[in-house]
Amino acid sequence: IFNIDRRTKKAERITHKPNIRMKNSDQSDISAHKNYAGRLPAGDEQPLVLKKDGVKHVRRLPNGQCEEILSVGLACSECFSGRRLAKLLQPGFAYEQKVMEDLMSGQYALPLSIHTSGGVSEALSDFIQALEPHLPWNNTKDLDWCLSLQLEGASAVWAAIDMLLQNDKAGRQLVAVGNVSYHGPPSTSFGSRCPLWDKTHQVTYPVPNAGEPFDEVLYMNNFRSFLDQYEDRVGVLLIEPQWGSSQAAFPWPTKLLQSVVAMTKARGIFVICDEIMCGLGRHGRGSIFLSKVLDLDPDAITFGKAIGGGVYPISGAVVKKGRDAMNGNGRTAMQSHTYSGSSVRALMTATEVLREIPNWLPKISKVSEEFSHIFGYLERISDGMLITHGQGLMWGALFSKEGKLRQGEYRNIATSLLRKHCGDLGVLPYIVPAGGFMVTPVMDIDVGTVYEIGKRLEQVVIRTMRDIQWTSIRTEISHGEK
């Protein structure tokens, strides 16, 4: 793909051929997929993932063929692979073996899951103790902080909001979200998209847009105006320290983010840092939570995704203070349900993840440098078609708004072509609705695989430029423009 001079950090492209092994395989019965509504259009036949080794997945396609693909865009949902993943799962595996032995012999057995009304497991205390040292507050022993466990990210965000609003003495009920944001499925979750109905419980505040001209002074004046208008009605402001799918891994400018958080808190509005995607050290800045590195001092954080090792669904919200007030009023998190923190194996795995990730923080920072070279190179060869950004193990590219790419129709065409070429070349990034993709591999990825990802993405970019006739449409004026 390219040779890098470490002194100048310049890259030179060289040729390659993609290494994709294809073979015929017996067709499994996937006719039941016609009754399934998943990531693809409802009723479409889905590819079957047969086995995995880190980002290398073997899938059987609906046509019966098998392929090995680099699955590098699983939205931050996995952290380790191979022996390292086995190490995380081993304590829970041994636990479940003992449970099975006792169940088969008709004896009392250790619990695998407990309904929230029945109590909690012993694994909960271990998890809380493993989590506490990584919280983004220096004096946790002196704080009445409180944890709510959930299954997935959207519920964790809801839990953080409801615990904070319960402690808002002003009784404010609105939630502020970025005008480009994602905090869960848009049909029912907080975030800028509203595909089903208006979300009357939220308002949107201005945020920087990736790749667009930006005046920091003007932005802060606009944000101040937003606070002037809503400070007596907004109780909570939601923020992503590094955007996920809505802006394809775009990190907030650090000083700007610090100013936004400080100004919000000065108005008495609670701030939640949603770190479902960028947390757990994925940001590459040397700690579990990005809000701690940036010294944001949020009122609450959320976590999820890979904390279950990519195997078990588990997420959570932690508020900085308010436990004692809720306890005194006989209250708890209203966002609770049957399986909130009920899975013993999920808790055991999450505890092992929190113990293991700190050992990998230096490597994440080093691999981040390699991805920086690769994504910088992809932007250069795209000749203005793409803008790239990211940090750590969370990188993205968005189609620019040059020429006809300003039009939604052309962006959709470009995105469809990019998706096709990814499939043809055996690389599967996370295609984002804004038009572009994200790369968020496992944390123990090797450098050789990193550059194989780069090789394949290079060809994806080149083929997409060719098929949309980029050199032609980038200079064309969109309809209605002068």
C-alpha positions as a Python dict, from the first residue, in 0.01 Angstrom:
ca = {
    (1, 'I'): (0, 0, 0),
    (2, 'F'): (266, 250, 102),
    (3, 'N'): (611, 273, 253),
    (4, 'I'): (645, 516, 542),
    (5, 'D'): (953, 726, 614),
    (6, 'R'): (937, 751, 993),
    (7, 'R'): (1122, 1084, 996),
    (8, 'T'): (900, 1265, 749),
    (9, 'K'): (591, 1047, 803),
    (10, 'K'): (530, 1059, 429),
    (11, 'A'): (374, 767, 250),
    (12, 'E'): (442, 628, -96),
    (13, 'R'): (188, 402, -262),
    (14, 'I'): (289, 63, -397),
    (15, 'T'): (75, -195, -574),
    (16, 'H'): (-80, -505, -421),
    (17, 'K'): (-342, -770, -475),
    (18, 'P'): (-612, -841, -215),
    (19, 'N'): (-567, -1172, -34),
    (20, 'I'): (-919, -1319, -18),
    (21, 'R'): (-970, -1694, -7),
    (22, 'M'): (-1298, -1814, -156),
    (23, 'K'): (-1431, -2167, -165),
    (24, 'N'): (-1758, -2341, -233),
    (25, 'S'): (-1958, -2470, 62),
    (26, 'D'): (-2278, -2660, 117),
    (27, 'Q'): (-2577, -2429, 134),
    (28, 'S'): (-2725, -2404, 483),
    (29, 'D'): (-3099, -2359, 510),
    (30, 'I'): (-3146, -1986, 553),
    (31, 'S'): (-3504, -1974, 430),
    (32, 'A'): (-3615, -1870, 780),
    (33, 'H'): (-3440, -1535, 724),
    (34, 'K'): (-3747, -1422, 529),
    (35, 'N'): (-3911, -1375, 869),
    (36, 'Y'): (-3621, -1179, 1021),
    (37, 'A'): (-3579, -802, 1049),
    (38, 'G'): (-3211, -738, 1121),
    (39, 'R'): (-2944, -501, 992),
    (40, 'L'): (-3037, -570, 628),
    (41, 'P'): (-3384, -497, 485),
    (42, 'A'): (-3647, -716, 653),
    (43, 'G'): (-3667, -1057, 490),
    (44, 'D'): (-3325, -1040, 321),
    (45, 'E'): (-3103, -1345, 352),
    (46, 'Q'): (-2820, -1269, 593),
    (47, 'P'): (-2455, -1379, 565),
    (48, 'L'): (-2371, -1648, 822),
    (49, 'V'): (-2060, -1587, 1033),
    (50, 'L'): (-1907, -1933, 1069),
    (51, 'K'): (-1591, -1855, 1267),
    (52, 'K'): (-1379, -1564, 1383),
    (53, 'D'): (-1020, -1480, 1467),
    (54, 'G'): (-1003, -1117, 1569),
    (55, 'V'): (-1106, -907, 1269),
    (56, 'K'): (-1076, -1209, 1038),
    (57, 'H'): (-1421, -1358, 989),
    (58, 'V'): (-1528, -1651, 773),
    (59, 'R'): (-1879, -1602, 640),
    (60, 'R'): (-2111, -1807, 423),
    (61, 'L'): (-2294, -1585, 179),
    (62, 'P'): (-2653, -1644, 66),
    (63, 'N'): (-2519, -1781, -265),
    (64, 'G'): (-2346, -2063, -76),
    (65, 'Q'): (-1990, -1937, -114),
    (66, 'C'): (-1761, -1884, 184),
    (67, 'E'): (-1534, -1584, 220),
    (68, 'E'): (-1272, -1460, 463),
    (69, 'I'): (-1333, -1093, 534),
    (70, 'L'): (-1166, -832, 753),
    (71, 'S'): (-1455, -725, 974),
    (72, 'V'): (-1312, -399, 1105),
    (73, 'G'): (-1623, -191, 1169),
    (74, 'L'): (-1822, -363, 1442),
    (75, 'A'): (-1899, -33, 1616),
    (76, 'C'): (-1655, -77, 1906),
    (77, 'S'): (-1836, -392, 2020),
    (78, 'E'): (-1530, -619, 2063),
    (79, 'C'): (-1201, -574, 2246),
    (80, 'F'): (-988, -892, 2240),
    (81, 'S'): (-951, -1213, 2042),
    (82, 'G'): (-792, -1557, 2058),
    (83, 'R'): (-610, -1648, 2377),
    (84, 'R'): (-668, -1303, 2525),
    (85, 'L'): (-1044, -1336, 2485),
    (86, 'A'): (-1025, -1689, 2628),
    (87, 'K'): (-846, -1546, 2933),
    (88, 'L'): (-1135, -1304, 2991),
    (89, 'L'): (-1397, -1575, 2952),
    (90, 'Q'): (-1223, -1847, 3152),
    (91, 'P'): (-1346, -1750, 3503),
    (92, 'G'): (-1706, -1741, 3386),
    (93, 'F'): (-1662, -2061, 3187),
    (94, 'A'): (-1535, -2247, 3495),
    (95, 'Y'): (-1822, -2098, 3696),
    (96, 'E'): (-2081, -2221, 3445),
    (97, 'Q'): (-1922, -2567, 3434),
    (98, 'K'): (-1976, -2593, 3811),
    (99, 'V'): (-2335, -2473, 3767),
    (100, 'M'): (-2399, -2741, 3504),
    (101, 'E'): (-2255, -3013, 3724),
    (102, 'D'): (-2480, -2911, 4013),
    (103, 'L'): (-2787, -2879, 3791),
    (104, 'M'): (-2730, -3223, 3641),
    (105, 'S'): (-2691, -3379, 3985),
    (106, 'G'): (-3010, -3215, 4113),
    (107, 'Q'): (-2836, -3000, 4376),
    (108, 'Y'): (-2858, -2632, 4461),
    (109, 'A'): (-2665, -2448, 4189),
    (110, 'L'): (-2496, -2111, 4172),
    (111, 'P'): (-2710, -1855, 3984),
    (112, 'L'): (-2642, -1769, 3620),
    (113, 'S'): (-2902, -1493, 3620),
    (114, 'I'): (-3122, -1330, 3882),
    (115, 'H'): (-3434, -1120, 3831),
    (116, 'T'): (-3380, -773, 3975),
    (117, 'S'): (-3659, -828, 4229),
    (118, 'G'): (-3484, -1137, 4368),
    (119, 'G'): (-3144, -992, 4459),
    (120, 'V'): (-2800, -968, 4300),
    (121, 'S'): (-2507, -1203, 4248),
    (122, 'E'): (-2173, -1203, 4422),
    (123, 'A'): (-2015, -1095, 4092),
    (124, 'L'): (-2163, -746, 4129),
    (125, 'S'): (-1924, -638, 4406),
    (126, 'D'): (-1618, -751, 4209),
    (127, 'F'): (-1735, -551, 3909),
    (128, 'I'): (-1796, -233, 4109),
    (129, 'Q'): (-1453, -260, 4272),
    (130, 'A'): (-1288, -307, 3931),
    (131, 'L'): (-1475, -7, 3786),
    (132, 'E'): (-1418, 248, 4063),
    (133, 'P'): (-1045, 323, 3999),
    (134, 'H'): (-1124, 422, 3640),
    (135, 'L'): (-1408, 666, 3709),
    (136, 'P'): (-1337, 1023, 3588),
    (137, 'W'): (-1342, 1174, 3937),
    (138, 'N'): (-1040, 1189, 4166),
    (139, 'N'): (-1218, 1164, 4498),
    (140, 'T'): (-1460, 876, 4453),
    (141, 'K'): (-1424, 765, 4817),
    (142, 'D'): (-1573, 1098, 4923),
    (143, 'L'): (-1854, 1098, 4666),
    (144, 'D'): (-2198, 938, 4688),
    (145, 'W'): (-2165, 810, 4332),
    (146, 'C'): (-2408, 553, 4201),
    (147, 'L'): (-2406, 286, 3929),
    (148, 'S'): (-2698, 155, 3724),
    (149, 'L'): (-2643, -153, 3506),
    (150, 'Q'): (-2827, -208, 3179),
    (151, 'L'): (-2803, -428, 2869),
    (152, 'E'): (-2723, -184, 2587),
    (153, 'G'): (-2622, 174, 2527),
    (154, 'A'): (-2957, 344, 2481),
    (155, 'S'): (-3083, 215, 2816),
    (156, 'A'): (-2762, 328, 2988),
    (157, 'V'): (-2820, 681, 2856),
    (158, 'W'): (-3180, 673, 2981),
    (159, 'A'): (-3060, 557, 3324),
    (160, 'A'): (-2805, 839, 3350),
    (161, 'I'): (-3068, 1095, 3255),
    (162, 'D'): (-3333, 971, 3495),
    (163, 'M'): (-3095, 956, 3793),
    (164, 'L'): (-2973, 1311, 3727),
    (165, 'L'): (-3317, 1458, 3671),
    (166, 'Q'): (-3436, 1303, 3996),
    (167, 'N'): (-3170, 1516, 4167),
    (168, 'D'): (-3243, 1839, 3979),
    (169, 'K'): (-3395, 2067, 4240),
    (170, 'A'): (-3510, 2310, 3971),
    (171, 'G'): (-3738, 2044, 3825),
    (172, 'R'): (-3616, 2093, 3468),
    (173, 'Q'): (-3721, 1811, 3233),
    (174, 'L'): (-3569, 1877, 2891),
    (175, 'V'): (-3257, 1703, 2761),
    (176, 'A'): (-3018, 1877, 2523),
    (177, 'V'): (-2856, 1669, 2247),
    (178, 'G'): (-2616, 1775, 1974),
    (179, 'N'): (-2777, 1871, 1644),
    (180, 'V'): (-2563, 1590, 1502),
    (181, 'S'): (-2569, 1307, 1755),
    (182, 'Y'): (-2658, 944, 1820),
    (183, 'H'): (-2735, 789, 2159),
    (184, 'G'): (-2919, 476, 2051),
    (185, 'P'): (-3174, 362, 1791),
    (186, 'P'): (-3325, 689, 1663),
    (187, 'S'): (-3685, 568, 1676),
    (188, 'T'): (-3697, 577, 2057),
    (189, 'S'): (-3361, 703, 2187),
    (190, 'F'): (-3210, 1044, 2243),
    (191, 'G'): (-3027, 1191, 1944),
    (192, 'S'): (-3068, 1427, 1651),
    (193, 'R'): (-3264, 1192, 1421),
    (194, 'C'): (-3640, 1156, 1467),
    (195, 'P'): (-3769, 903, 1208),
    (196, 'L'): (-4100, 818, 1379),
    (197, 'W'): (-4222, 1119, 1579),
    (198, 'D'): (-4108, 1445, 1731),
    (199, 'K'): (-3912, 1402, 2053),
    (200, 'T'): (-4071, 1670, 2266),
    (201, 'H'): (-3849, 1584, 2564),
    (202, 'Q'): (-3531, 1701, 2390),
    (203, 'V'): (-3385, 2009, 2224),
    (204, 'T'): (-3073, 2032, 2008),
    (205, 'Y'): (-2765, 2246, 2060),
    (206, 'P'): (-2506, 2340, 1793),
    (207, 'V'): (-2196, 2122, 1747),
    (208, 'P'): (-1894, 2140, 1514),
    (209, 'N'): (-1937, 1947, 1191),
    (210, 'A'): (-1654, 1726, 1068),
    (211, 'G'): (-1471, 1871, 770),
    (212, 'E'): (-1660, 2200, 761),
    (213, 'P'): (-1512, 2549, 821),
    (214, 'F'): (-1528, 2639, 1186),
    (215, 'D'): (-1504, 2967, 1378),
    (216, 'E'): (-1457, 2893, 1748),
    (217, 'V'): (-1557, 3241, 1867),
    (218, 'L'): (-1875, 3235, 1659),
    (219, 'Y'): (-1953, 2885, 1779),
    (220, 'M'): (-1919, 2978, 2147),
    (221, 'N'): (-2145, 3279, 2093),
    (222, 'N'): (-2408, 3051, 1937),
    (223, 'F'): (-2375, 2799, 2219),
    (224, 'R'): (-2407, 3075, 2477),
    (225, 'S'): (-2726, 3191, 2305),
    (226, 'F'): (-2861, 2837, 2325),
    (227, 'L'): (-2798, 2828, 2701),
    (228, 'D'): (-2958, 3171, 2744),
    (229, 'Q'): (-3271, 3041, 2575),
    (230, 'Y'): (-3301, 2703, 2748),
    (231, 'E'): (-3116, 2708, 3081),
    (232, 'D'): (-3436, 2726, 3285),
    (233, 'R'): (-3584, 2422, 3103),
    (234, 'V'): (-3289, 2195, 3023),
    (235, 'G'): (-3179, 1972, 3308),
    (236, 'V'): (-2926, 1754, 3125),
    (237, 'L'): (-2690, 1801, 2832),
    (238, 'L'): (-2572, 1487, 2648),
    (239, 'I'): (-2233, 1495, 2478),
    (240, 'E'): (-2015, 1247, 2291),
    (241, 'P'): (-1647, 1334, 2361),
    (242, 'Q'): (-1570, 1151, 2036),
    (243, 'W'): (-1862, 1103, 1800),
    (244, 'G'): (-1967, 759, 1693),
    (245, 'S'): (-2167, 686, 1379),
    (246, 'S'): (-2325, 1032, 1349),
    (247, 'Q'): (-1988, 1191, 1264),
    (248, 'A'): (-1777, 880, 1197),
    (249, 'A'): (-1537, 895, 1495),
    (250, 'F'): (-1479, 1272, 1480),
    (251, 'P'): (-1319, 1389, 1809),
    (252, 'W'): (-1429, 1716, 1967),
    (253, 'P'): (-1159, 1986, 1961),
    (254, 'T'): (-1025, 1949, 2317),
    (255, 'K'): (-1028, 2309, 2438),
    (256, 'L'): (-1364, 2374, 2279),
    (257, 'L'): (-1517, 2069, 2449),
    (258, 'Q'): (-1375, 2178, 2785),
    (259, 'S'): (-1527, 2524, 2738),
    (260, 'V'): (-1868, 2382, 2640),
    (261, 'V'): (-1880, 2154, 2943),
    (262, 'A'): (-1763, 2426, 3183),
    (263, 'M'): (-2014, 2678, 3050),
    (264, 'T'): (-2296, 2425, 3075),
    (265, 'K'): (-2214, 2327, 3432),
    (266, 'A'): (-2186, 2695, 3529),
    (267, 'R'): (-2556, 2729, 3438),
    (268, 'G'): (-2643, 2444, 3675),
    (269, 'I'): (-2715, 2199, 3391),
    (270, 'F'): (-2597, 1839, 3437),
    (271, 'V'): (-2353, 1702, 3177),
    (272, 'I'): (-2345, 1337, 3067),
    (273, 'C'): (-2045, 1211, 2873),
    (274, 'D'): (-2171, 926, 2657),
    (275, 'E'): (-1866, 700, 2621),
    (276, 'I'): (-2049, 391, 2497),
    (277, 'M'): (-1823, 388, 2188),
    (278, 'C'): (-1513, 594, 2268),
    (279, 'G'): (-1462, 467, 2624),
    (280, 'L'): (-1278, 162, 2757),
    (281, 'G'): (-948, 307, 2635),
    (282, 'R'): (-1043, 294, 2268),
    (283, 'H'): (-976, 667, 2236),
    (284, 'G'): (-603, 599, 2272),
    (285, 'R'): (-536, 873, 2526),
    (286, 'G'): (-410, 647, 2806),
    (287, 'S'): (-711, 591, 3034),
    (288, 'I'): (-1036, 398, 3038),
    (289, 'F'): (-1261, 705, 3004),
    (290, 'L'): (-1185, 995, 2769),
    (291, 'S'): (-1363, 1239, 3000),
    (292, 'K'): (-1099, 1167, 3265),
    (293, 'V'): (-808, 1245, 3031),
    (294, 'L'): (-974, 1569, 2922),
    (295, 'D'): (-1055, 1666, 3283),
    (296, 'L'): (-1419, 1731, 3195),
    (297, 'D'): (-1558, 1642, 3540),
    (298, 'P'): (-1897, 1528, 3400),
    (299, 'D'): (-2195, 1466, 3624),
    (300, 'A'): (-2241, 1121, 3471),
    (301, 'I'): (-2081, 881, 3226),
    (302, 'T'): (-2211, 586, 3029),
    (303, 'F'): (-2026, 274, 2915),
    (304, 'G'): (-2111, -39, 2722),
    (305, 'K'): (-2028, -215, 2394),
    (306, 'A'): (-1708, -417, 2444),
    (307, 'I'): (-1716, -418, 2824),
    (308, 'G'): (-1884, -759, 2795),
    (309, 'G'): (-1591, -881, 2588),
    (310, 'G'): (-1800, -869, 2272),
    (311, 'V'): (-1978, -1179, 2404),
    (312, 'Y'): (-2230, -1067, 2667),
    (313, 'P'): (-2461, -764, 2653),
    (314, 'I'): (-2397, -529, 2943),
    (315, 'S'): (-2383, -151, 2980),
    (316, 'G'): (-2415, 103, 3255),
    (317, 'A'): (-2439, 459, 3378),
    (318, 'V'): (-2253, 616, 3669),
    (319, 'V'): (-2360, 945, 3829),
    (320, 'K'): (-2104, 1144, 4025),
    (321, 'K'): (-2335, 1210, 4317),
    (322, 'G'): (-2697, 1172, 4421),
    (323, 'R'): (-2705, 824, 4575),
    (324, 'D'): (-2782, 955, 4924),
    (325, 'A'): (-3059, 1184, 4806),
    (326, 'M'): (-3227, 903, 4610),
    (327, 'N'): (-3188, 670, 4907),
    (328, 'G'): (-3339, 927, 5143),
    (329, 'N'): (-3640, 963, 4915),
    (330, 'G'): (-3678, 589, 4872),
    (331, 'R'): (-3590, 612, 4502),
    (332, 'T'): (-3359, 435, 4258),
    (333, 'A'): (-3298, 441, 3884),
    (334, 'M'): (-3635, 426, 3711),
    (335, 'Q'): (-3472, 272, 3401),
    (336, 'S'): (-3467, -84, 3533),
    (337, 'H'): (-3596, -416, 3404),
    (338, 'T'): (-3569, -794, 3434),
    (339, 'Y'): (-3211, -828, 3313),
    (340, 'S'): (-3048, -511, 3450),
    (341, 'G'): (-2715, -642, 3577),
    (342, 'S'): (-2862, -989, 3619),
    (343, 'S'): (-2615, -1199, 3414),
    (344, 'V'): (-2337, -1342, 3628),
    (345, 'R'): (-2118, -1430, 3331),
    (346, 'A'): (-2158, -1081, 3185),
    (347, 'L'): (-2045, -927, 3515),
    (348, 'M'): (-1755, -1169, 3551),
    (349, 'T'): (-1636, -1101, 3196),
    (350, 'A'): (-1675, -723, 3235),
    (351, 'T'): (-1465, -739, 3552),
    (352, 'E'): (-1188, -918, 3364),
    (353, 'V'): (-1209, -664, 3080),
    (354, 'L'): (-1159, -376, 3326),
    (355, 'R'): (-858, -555, 3472),
    (356, 'E'): (-703, -633, 3132),
    (357, 'I'): (-750, -317, 2925),
    (358, 'P'): (-506, -98, 3126),
    (359, 'N'): (-226, -332, 3014),
    (360, 'W'): (-307, -248, 2650),
    (361, 'L'): (-334, 130, 2670),
    (362, 'P'): (26, 193, 2549),
    (363, 'K'): (-24, -38, 2250),
    (364, 'I'): (-350, 132, 2156),
    (365, 'S'): (-165, 463, 2144),
    (366, 'K'): (108, 313, 1920),
    (367, 'V'): (-140, 150, 1680),
    (368, 'S'): (-323, 485, 1668),
    (369, 'E'): (-12, 631, 1503),
    (370, 'E'): (-28, 368, 1229),
    (371, 'F'): (-395, 436, 1163),
    (372, 'S'): (-319, 808, 1153),
    (373, 'H'): (-75, 747, 867),
    (374, 'I'): (-322, 524, 683),
    (375, 'F'): (-624, 752, 710),
    (376, 'G'): (-415, 1056, 622),
    (377, 'Y'): (-303, 871, 310),
    (378, 'L'): (-660, 771, 219),
    (379, 'E'): (-768, 1134, 243),
    (380, 'R'): (-480, 1247, 19),
    (381, 'I'): (-545, 994, -257),
    (382, 'S'): (-918, 1068, -249),
    (383, 'D'): (-839, 1414, -390),
    (384, 'G'): (-1105, 1588, -184),
    (385, 'M'): (-1367, 1312, -200),
    (386, 'L'): (-1313, 1207, 165),
    (387, 'I'): (-1234, 1376, 491),
    (388, 'T'): (-1079, 1156, 759),
    (389, 'H'): (-1031, 1186, 1134),
    (390, 'G'): (-1009, 983, 1452),
    (391, 'Q'): (-783, 872, 1733),
    (392, 'G'): (-689, 554, 1914),
    (393, 'L'): (-869, 258, 1760),
    (394, 'M'): (-1163, 465, 1639),
    (395, 'W'): (-1119, 618, 1291),
    (396, 'G'): (-1357, 736, 1026),
    (397, 'A'): (-1400, 885, 681),
    (398, 'L'): (-1691, 1090, 548),
    (399, 'F'): (-1768, 1196, 194),
    (400, 'S'): (-1694, 1565, 157),
    (401, 'K'): (-1951, 1814, 37),
    (402, 'E'): (-1757, 1922, -269),
    (403, 'G'): (-1931, 1942, -603),
    (404, 'K'): (-2232, 1715, -644),
    (405, 'L'): (-2155, 1535, -318),
    (406, 'R'): (-2345, 1821, -156),
    (407, 'Q'): (-2658, 1651, -281),
    (408, 'G'): (-2803, 1367, -76),
    (409, 'E'): (-2874, 1166, -390),
    (410, 'Y'): (-2509, 1161, -495),
    (411, 'R'): (-2388, 1088, -142),
    (412, 'N'): (-2620, 787, -130),
    (413, 'I'): (-2489, 664, -465),
    (414, 'A'): (-2129, 708, -349),
    (415, 'T'): (-2202, 526, -23),
    (416, 'S'): (-2366, 235, -206),
    (417, 'L'): (-2066, 202, -439),
    (418, 'L'): (-1825, 218, -146),
    (419, 'R'): (-2020, -58, 31),
    (420, 'K'): (-2007, -275, -284),
    (421, 'H'): (-1633, -234, -327),
    (422, 'C'): (-1575, -314, 41),
    (423, 'G'): (-1755, -643, -13),
    (424, 'D'): (-1562, -716, -333),
    (425, 'L'): (-1227, -649, -163),
    (426, 'G'): (-1299, -837, 158),
    (427, 'V'): (-1305, -553, 409),
    (428, 'L'): (-1608, -463, 619),
    (429, 'P'): (-1594, -122, 786),
    (430, 'Y'): (-1899, 25, 959),
    (431, 'I'): (-2095, 218, 695),
    (432, 'V'): (-2250, 526, 858),
    (433, 'P'): (-2575, 703, 759),
    (434, 'A'): (-2396, 1036, 711),
    (435, 'G'): (-2210, 885, 414),
    (436, 'G'): (-1877, 720, 489),
    (437, 'F'): (-1735, 456, 719),
    (438, 'M'): (-1571, 381, 1054),
    (439, 'V'): (-1290, 142, 1146),
    (440, 'T'): (-1292, 18, 1507),
    (441, 'P'): (-1095, -309, 1533),
    (442, 'V'): (-1015, -524, 1835),
    (443, 'M'): (-749, -387, 2070),
    (444, 'D'): (-504, -671, 2020),
    (445, 'I'): (-486, -625, 1642),
    (446, 'D'): (-138, -674, 1495),
    (447, 'V'): (34, -412, 1280),
    (448, 'G'): (43, -642, 977),
    (449, 'T'): (-335, -667, 980),
    (450, 'V'): (-362, -291, 1029),
    (451, 'Y'): (-176, -236, 703),
    (452, 'E'): (-373, -506, 525),
    (453, 'I'): (-685, -307, 620),
    (454, 'G'): (-518, -2, 471),
    (455, 'K'): (-436, -184, 147),
    (456, 'R'): (-793, -291, 94),
    (457, 'L'): (-941, 46, 187),
    (458, 'E'): (-703, 213, -58),
    (459, 'Q'): (-850, 9, -343),
    (460, 'V'): (-1202, 74, -216),
    (461, 'V'): (-1137, 449, -234),
    (462, 'I'): (-978, 429, -580),
    (463, 'R'): (-1264, 222, -724),
    (464, 'T'): (-1527, 448, -568),
    (465, 'M'): (-1360, 757, -717),
    (466, 'R'): (-1358, 590, -1056),
    (467, 'D'): (-1720, 479, -1047),
    (468, 'I'): (-1866, 813, -936),
    (469, 'Q'): (-1639, 990, -1187),
    (470, 'W'): (-1501, 1205, -909),
    (471, 'T'): (-1275, 1423, -1121),
    (472, 'S'): (-1586, 1528, -1312),
    (473, 'I'): (-1853, 1571, -1047),
    (474, 'R'): (-1632, 1747, -789),
    (475, 'T'): (-1632, 2062, -1003),
    (476, 'E'): (-1997, 2048, -1101),
    (477, 'I'): (-2237, 2289, -936),
    (478, 'S'): (-2531, 2140, -752),
    (479, 'H'): (-2878, 2234, -873),
    (480, 'G'): (-2981, 2577, -748),
    (481, 'E'): (-2629, 2688, -655),
    (482, 'K'): (-2432, 2968, -814),
}
